[in-house]
Tab-separated table of C-alpha atoms in Angstrom:
chain	number	residue	atom	x	y	z
A	1	MET	CA	25.605	34.673	66.613
A	2	SER	CA	23.945	34.726	63.186
A	3	GLU	CA	25.528	32.932	60.246
A	4	GLU	CA	26.279	36.266	58.631
A	5	SER	CA	28.249	37.500	61.609
A	6	VAL	CA	30.345	34.298	61.805
A	7	GLU	CA	31.548	34.865	58.262
A	8	ALA	CA	31.802	38.645	58.489
A	9	ASN	CA	34.208	38.086	61.390
A	10	VAL	CA	36.751	36.490	59.016
A	11	VAL	CA	39.295	38.449	56.990
A	12	VAL	CA	40.991	36.957	53.936
A	13	HIS	CA	44.175	38.910	53.331
A	14	VAL	CA	45.678	38.727	49.846
A	15	CYS	CA	49.243	39.791	49.133
A	16	THR	CA	49.068	42.002	46.048
A	17	THR	CA	52.864	42.217	45.729
A	18	CYS	CA	53.265	38.489	44.987
A	19	ARG	CA	54.726	37.761	41.547
A	20	ALA	CA	54.957	34.412	39.801
A	21	GLU	CA	58.504	33.416	38.796
A	22	GLY	CA	59.747	35.621	35.976
A	23	GLU	CA	56.726	37.926	36.119
A	24	ALA	CA	57.312	41.633	35.377
A	25	LEU	CA	57.537	44.088	38.293
A	26	GLU	CA	55.279	46.563	36.504
A	27	PRO	CA	52.453	47.238	36.071
A	28	ARG	CA	51.749	46.288	39.662
A	29	GLU	CA	48.071	45.604	38.997
A	30	LEU	CA	49.026	42.756	36.657
A	31	ARG	CA	51.079	40.914	39.259
A	32	SER	CA	49.660	37.483	40.104
A	33	GLY	CA	48.764	38.543	43.653
A	34	ALA	CA	46.908	41.640	42.461
A	35	ARG	CA	44.985	39.577	39.902
A	36	LEU	CA	44.043	36.951	42.504
A	37	TYR	CA	42.847	39.745	44.792
A	38	GLN	CA	40.626	41.208	42.056
A	39	ALA	CA	39.182	37.784	41.246
A	40	LEU	CA	38.328	37.238	44.931
A	41	LYS	CA	36.780	40.681	45.280
A	42	GLN	CA	34.610	40.070	42.236
A	43	SER	CA	33.533	36.604	43.352
A	44	ARG	CA	32.548	37.378	46.910
A	45	SER	CA	28.975	38.047	47.915
A	46	ALA	CA	27.887	40.397	50.700
A	47	GLU	CA	27.706	37.560	53.269
A	48	ASP	CA	31.192	36.226	52.518
A	49	PRO	CA	34.332	36.862	54.555
A	50	VAL	CA	35.936	40.235	53.937
A	51	VAL	CA	38.712	40.234	51.319
A	52	VAL	CA	41.508	42.705	52.001
A	53	ALA	CA	44.552	43.601	49.896
A	54	VAL	CA	47.890	43.707	51.739
A	55	GLU	CA	51.099	45.101	50.362
A	56	CYS	CA	53.216	42.236	51.659
A	57	LEU	CA	52.673	39.143	53.778
A	58	SER	CA	56.482	38.599	53.764
A	59	VAL	CA	56.293	35.109	52.311
A	60	CYS	CA	57.601	36.036	48.822
A	61	ARG	CA	59.011	32.584	48.002
A	62	ARG	CA	55.594	30.944	47.667
A	63	PRO	CA	53.345	33.193	45.527
A	64	CYS	CA	50.476	33.863	45.660
A	65	THR	CA	49.995	34.107	49.387
A	66	ILE	CA	46.770	34.609	51.325
A	67	SER	CA	45.773	34.394	54.979
A	68	PHE	CA	42.662	33.684	57.006
A	69	SER	CA	42.170	35.385	60.363
A	70	ALA	CA	39.364	36.019	62.822
A	71	GLU	CA	38.994	37.131	66.432
A	72	GLY	CA	39.499	34.108	68.690
A	73	SER	CA	40.684	31.855	65.841
A	74	TRP	CA	44.021	30.531	64.646
A	75	THR	CA	45.555	32.664	61.889
A	76	TYR	CA	46.526	30.610	58.819
A	77	VAL	CA	48.898	31.648	56.020
A	78	TYR	CA	48.720	29.763	52.714
A	79	GLY	CA	50.932	29.995	49.643
A	80	ASP	CA	51.367	28.468	46.177
A	81	PHE	CA	48.133	29.823	44.657
A	82	PRO	CA	48.324	30.658	40.945
A	83	ALA	CA	46.763	33.961	39.827
A	84	ASP	CA	43.963	31.977	38.206
A	85	ALA	CA	43.220	29.840	41.280
A	86	ASP	CA	39.473	29.271	41.614
A	87	PRO	CA	38.262	32.188	43.764
A	88	GLY	CA	35.079	30.288	44.597
A	89	ALA	CA	37.109	27.462	46.117
A	90	ILE	CA	39.117	29.920	48.238
A	91	LEU	CA	35.908	31.585	49.465
A	92	ASP	CA	34.417	28.143	50.226
A	93	ALA	CA	37.501	27.391	52.310
A	94	ALA	CA	37.190	30.748	54.107
A	95	ARG	CA	33.555	29.974	54.951
A	96	LEU	CA	34.610	26.570	56.276
A	97	TYR	CA	37.259	28.318	58.401
A	98	ALA	CA	34.587	30.752	59.691
A	99	ARG	CA	32.391	27.862	60.814
A	100	SER	CA	35.153	25.764	62.396
A	101	PRO	CA	35.777	26.241	66.127
A	102	GLN	CA	38.880	28.425	66.493
A	103	GLY	CA	39.328	28.233	62.714
A	104	LEU	CA	40.586	24.652	62.937
A	105	ILE	CA	39.118	22.942	59.850
A	106	PRO	CA	39.063	19.155	60.440
A	107	TRP	CA	41.791	17.555	58.295
A	108	LYS	CA	39.386	15.440	56.214
A	109	GLN	CA	37.296	18.491	55.292
A	110	ARG	CA	40.317	20.599	54.436
A	111	PRO	CA	40.645	21.382	50.704
A	112	GLU	CA	43.785	19.927	49.098
A	113	ALA	CA	45.215	23.417	48.369
A	114	LEU	CA	45.093	24.264	52.086
A	115	LYS	CA	46.780	20.997	53.066
A	116	LYS	CA	49.693	21.475	50.699
A	117	GLY	CA	49.918	25.254	50.736
A	118	VAL	CA	50.149	25.934	54.452
A	119	VAL	CA	53.013	28.337	55.209
A	120	ALA	CA	52.358	28.913	58.923
A	121	ARG	CA	49.636	29.150	61.552
A	122	VAL	CA	49.486	31.060	64.827
A	123	PRO	CA	47.121	30.413	67.741
A	124	PRO	CA	44.546	33.013	68.774
A	125	LEU	CA	45.787	35.438	71.392
A	126	ARG	CA	43.071	34.768	73.892
A	127	SER	CA	43.397	31.011	74.179
A	128	SER	CA	47.174	31.178	74.203
A	129	THR	CA	47.180	33.603	77.109
A	130	GLU	CA	44.847	31.307	79.017
A	131	PHE	CA	47.144	28.411	78.190
A	132	ALA	CA	50.104	30.354	79.567
A	133	SER	CA	48.520	31.030	82.928
B	1	MET	CA	48.965	52.213	79.259
B	2	SER	CA	51.910	51.392	81.510
B	3	GLU	CA	55.107	49.960	80.038
B	4	GLU	CA	54.354	46.655	81.745
B	5	SER	CA	50.998	46.348	80.052
B	6	VAL	CA	52.462	47.043	76.605
B	7	GLU	CA	54.789	44.089	76.986
B	8	ALA	CA	52.298	41.840	78.766
B	9	ASN	CA	50.059	42.296	75.714
B	10	VAL	CA	52.584	40.419	73.540
B	11	VAL	CA	52.673	36.637	73.193
B	12	VAL	CA	55.766	34.821	71.933
B	13	HIS	CA	54.649	31.425	70.662
B	14	VAL	CA	57.317	28.740	70.377
B	15	CYS	CA	56.777	25.581	68.342
B	16	THR	CA	57.904	22.708	70.562
B	17	THR	CA	57.529	20.125	67.777
B	18	CYS	CA	60.316	21.654	65.652
B	19	ARG	CA	63.273	19.347	65.086
B	20	ALA	CA	66.630	20.220	63.592
B	21	GLU	CA	67.569	18.112	60.554
B	22	GLY	CA	68.330	14.548	61.594
B	23	GLU	CA	67.209	15.093	65.165
B	24	ALA	CA	65.484	12.179	66.938
B	25	LEU	CA	61.674	12.193	67.242
B	26	GLU	CA	61.894	11.119	70.892
B	27	PRO	CA	62.183	12.191	73.614
B	28	ARG	CA	60.001	15.117	72.615
B	29	GLU	CA	61.407	17.373	75.342
B	30	LEU	CA	64.837	17.177	73.710
B	31	ARG	CA	63.643	18.442	70.344
B	32	SER	CA	65.209	21.758	69.348
B	33	GLY	CA	61.904	23.629	69.620
B	34	ALA	CA	61.207	22.290	73.099
B	35	ARG	CA	64.719	23.257	74.227
B	36	LEU	CA	64.375	26.765	72.803
B	37	TYR	CA	61.034	27.101	74.606
B	38	GLN	CA	62.597	26.077	77.937
B	39	ALA	CA	65.465	28.527	77.437
B	40	LEU	CA	63.019	31.364	76.767
B	41	LYS	CA	60.855	30.462	79.759
B	42	GLN	CA	63.905	30.463	82.004
B	43	SER	CA	65.238	33.753	80.654
B	44	ARG	CA	62.082	35.819	80.815
B	45	SER	CA	61.342	38.134	83.705
B	46	ALA	CA	57.879	38.954	85.042
B	47	GLU	CA	57.610	42.113	82.901
B	48	ASP	CA	58.548	40.375	79.655
B	49	PRO	CA	56.170	39.223	76.932
B	50	VAL	CA	54.408	35.945	77.687
B	51	VAL	CA	56.138	32.856	76.260
B	52	VAL	CA	53.742	30.091	75.210
B	53	ALA	CA	54.484	26.589	73.892
B	54	VAL	CA	52.529	25.520	70.799
B	55	GLU	CA	52.385	22.027	69.423
B	56	CYS	CA	52.807	23.127	65.821
B	57	LEU	CA	53.069	26.417	63.941
B	58	SER	CA	52.929	24.442	60.649
B	59	VAL	CA	56.201	25.799	59.327
B	60	CYS	CA	58.213	22.559	59.816
B	61	ARG	CA	60.756	23.301	57.041
B	62	ARG	CA	62.457	26.131	58.949
B	63	PRO	CA	63.076	25.020	62.554
B	64	CYS	CA	62.937	26.414	65.139
B	65	THR	CA	59.890	28.584	64.580
B	66	ILE	CA	58.475	31.284	66.839
B	67	SER	CA	55.856	34.011	66.454
B	68	PHE	CA	55.088	37.401	67.947
B	69	SER	CA	51.483	38.536	68.274
B	70	ALA	CA	49.527	41.196	70.141
B	71	GLU	CA	46.076	42.741	69.981
B	72	GLY	CA	46.036	45.410	67.275
B	73	SER	CA	49.510	44.477	65.944
B	74	TRP	CA	50.794	42.572	62.928
B	75	THR	CA	51.495	38.908	63.690
B	76	TYR	CA	55.020	37.849	62.695
B	77	VAL	CA	56.306	34.293	62.211
B	78	TYR	CA	60.074	33.700	62.275
B	79	GLY	CA	62.066	30.556	61.550
B	80	ASP	CA	65.664	29.295	61.376
B	81	PHE	CA	66.440	29.634	65.091
B	82	PRO	CA	68.833	27.007	66.461
B	83	ALA	CA	67.919	25.409	69.809
B	84	ASP	CA	70.751	27.376	71.404
B	85	ALA	CA	69.705	30.752	69.945
B	86	ASP	CA	70.272	33.513	72.492
B	87	PRO	CA	66.974	33.704	74.414
B	88	GLY	CA	67.878	37.194	75.650
B	89	ALA	CA	68.118	38.458	72.066
B	90	ILE	CA	64.710	36.967	71.220
B	91	LEU	CA	63.147	38.583	74.289
B	92	ASP	CA	64.810	41.909	73.381
B	93	ALA	CA	63.219	41.647	69.948
B	94	ALA	CA	59.832	40.834	71.486
B	95	ARG	CA	60.112	43.934	73.689
B	96	LEU	CA	60.973	46.008	70.623
B	97	TYR	CA	57.906	44.548	68.882
B	98	ALA	CA	55.768	45.436	71.929
B	99	ARG	CA	56.898	49.052	71.767
B	100	SER	CA	56.572	49.485	67.992
B	101	PRO	CA	53.257	50.870	66.676
B	102	GLN	CA	51.247	47.916	65.337
B	103	GLY	CA	54.303	45.709	65.957
B	104	LEU	CA	56.132	47.163	62.951
B	105	ILE	CA	59.776	47.357	64.053
B	106	PRO	CA	61.604	49.935	61.890
B	107	TRP	CA	63.908	48.070	59.476
B	108	LYS	CA	67.129	49.604	60.819
B	109	GLN	CA	66.280	48.579	64.383
B	110	ARG	CA	65.299	45.064	63.378
B	111	PRO	CA	67.708	42.382	64.636
B	112	GLU	CA	69.460	40.459	61.847
B	113	ALA	CA	67.750	37.178	62.825
B	114	LEU	CA	64.344	38.778	62.321
B	115	LYS	CA	65.332	40.201	58.928
B	116	LYS	CA	66.536	36.867	57.583
B	117	GLY	CA	64.196	34.549	59.460
B	118	VAL	CA	60.822	36.024	58.576
B	119	VAL	CA	58.423	33.314	57.395
B	120	ALA	CA	55.232	35.382	57.160
B	121	ARG	CA	53.362	38.310	58.657
B	122	VAL	CA	49.641	39.077	58.871
B	123	PRO	CA	48.043	42.476	59.537
B	124	PRO	CA	45.987	43.067	62.672
B	125	LEU	CA	42.304	42.329	62.257
B	126	ARG	CA	41.113	45.731	63.293
B	127	SER	CA	43.126	47.882	60.921
B	128	SER	CA	42.519	45.551	58.025
B	129	THR	CA	38.773	45.725	58.502
B	130	GLU	CA	38.998	49.502	58.547
B	131	PHE	CA	41.117	49.332	55.409
B	132	ALA	CA	38.489	47.165	53.736
B	133	SER	CA	35.680	49.624	54.268
């Protein structure tokens, strides 16, 4: 598999409904989540993981929320990102996820924001079904 | 697709590391999560979704935690289940998830525990990639 395809396999979902505490409901495009999404879209290059807006990741209490997922990898959900979180650092983390077997970034390599911000993780379907048999 | 295959496509992951507040670390098989997992394993019939133990779903603050996932469906993570939660009700919900397009159970049909206990959800990879293009 080429390096490009490893990273293209990863999707970074960004909840565009997330609001910081006290933030106005409208206009929706100024919500923290929507702004973080725009920053990520603008920062990514063609070889980077795909960045996709989602209406709601159902976390709500820990804005802004994002997730990393890829075929055959653990899905990770992370919260507590401010709207002005460094998009480059998030994309670096997504590339690290893309290159880690099953998306499991070794603890020592894991950026601080991912250590503290983890909301949940779910194993890949394929390995879990094997595990069940 | 037969009804059996729709349900066999779903995996219910159960975090066996989850402990209720104040619960002893050892023996591990008496932790709330491990007991909920055993109850689900014993309750499921051959046609039910697969039930798989996971060492950690990284939720920790909302024991016990479970997840529903299936190819092409949203992944849902739910918390706040006591060790003696009704395993039949959880399996009913997993069947409902299996039969709902993309795993999206209509709000009115959603069991109360799933409404209150949602920790996070992540879109299926396939639809999100389509959405991104």
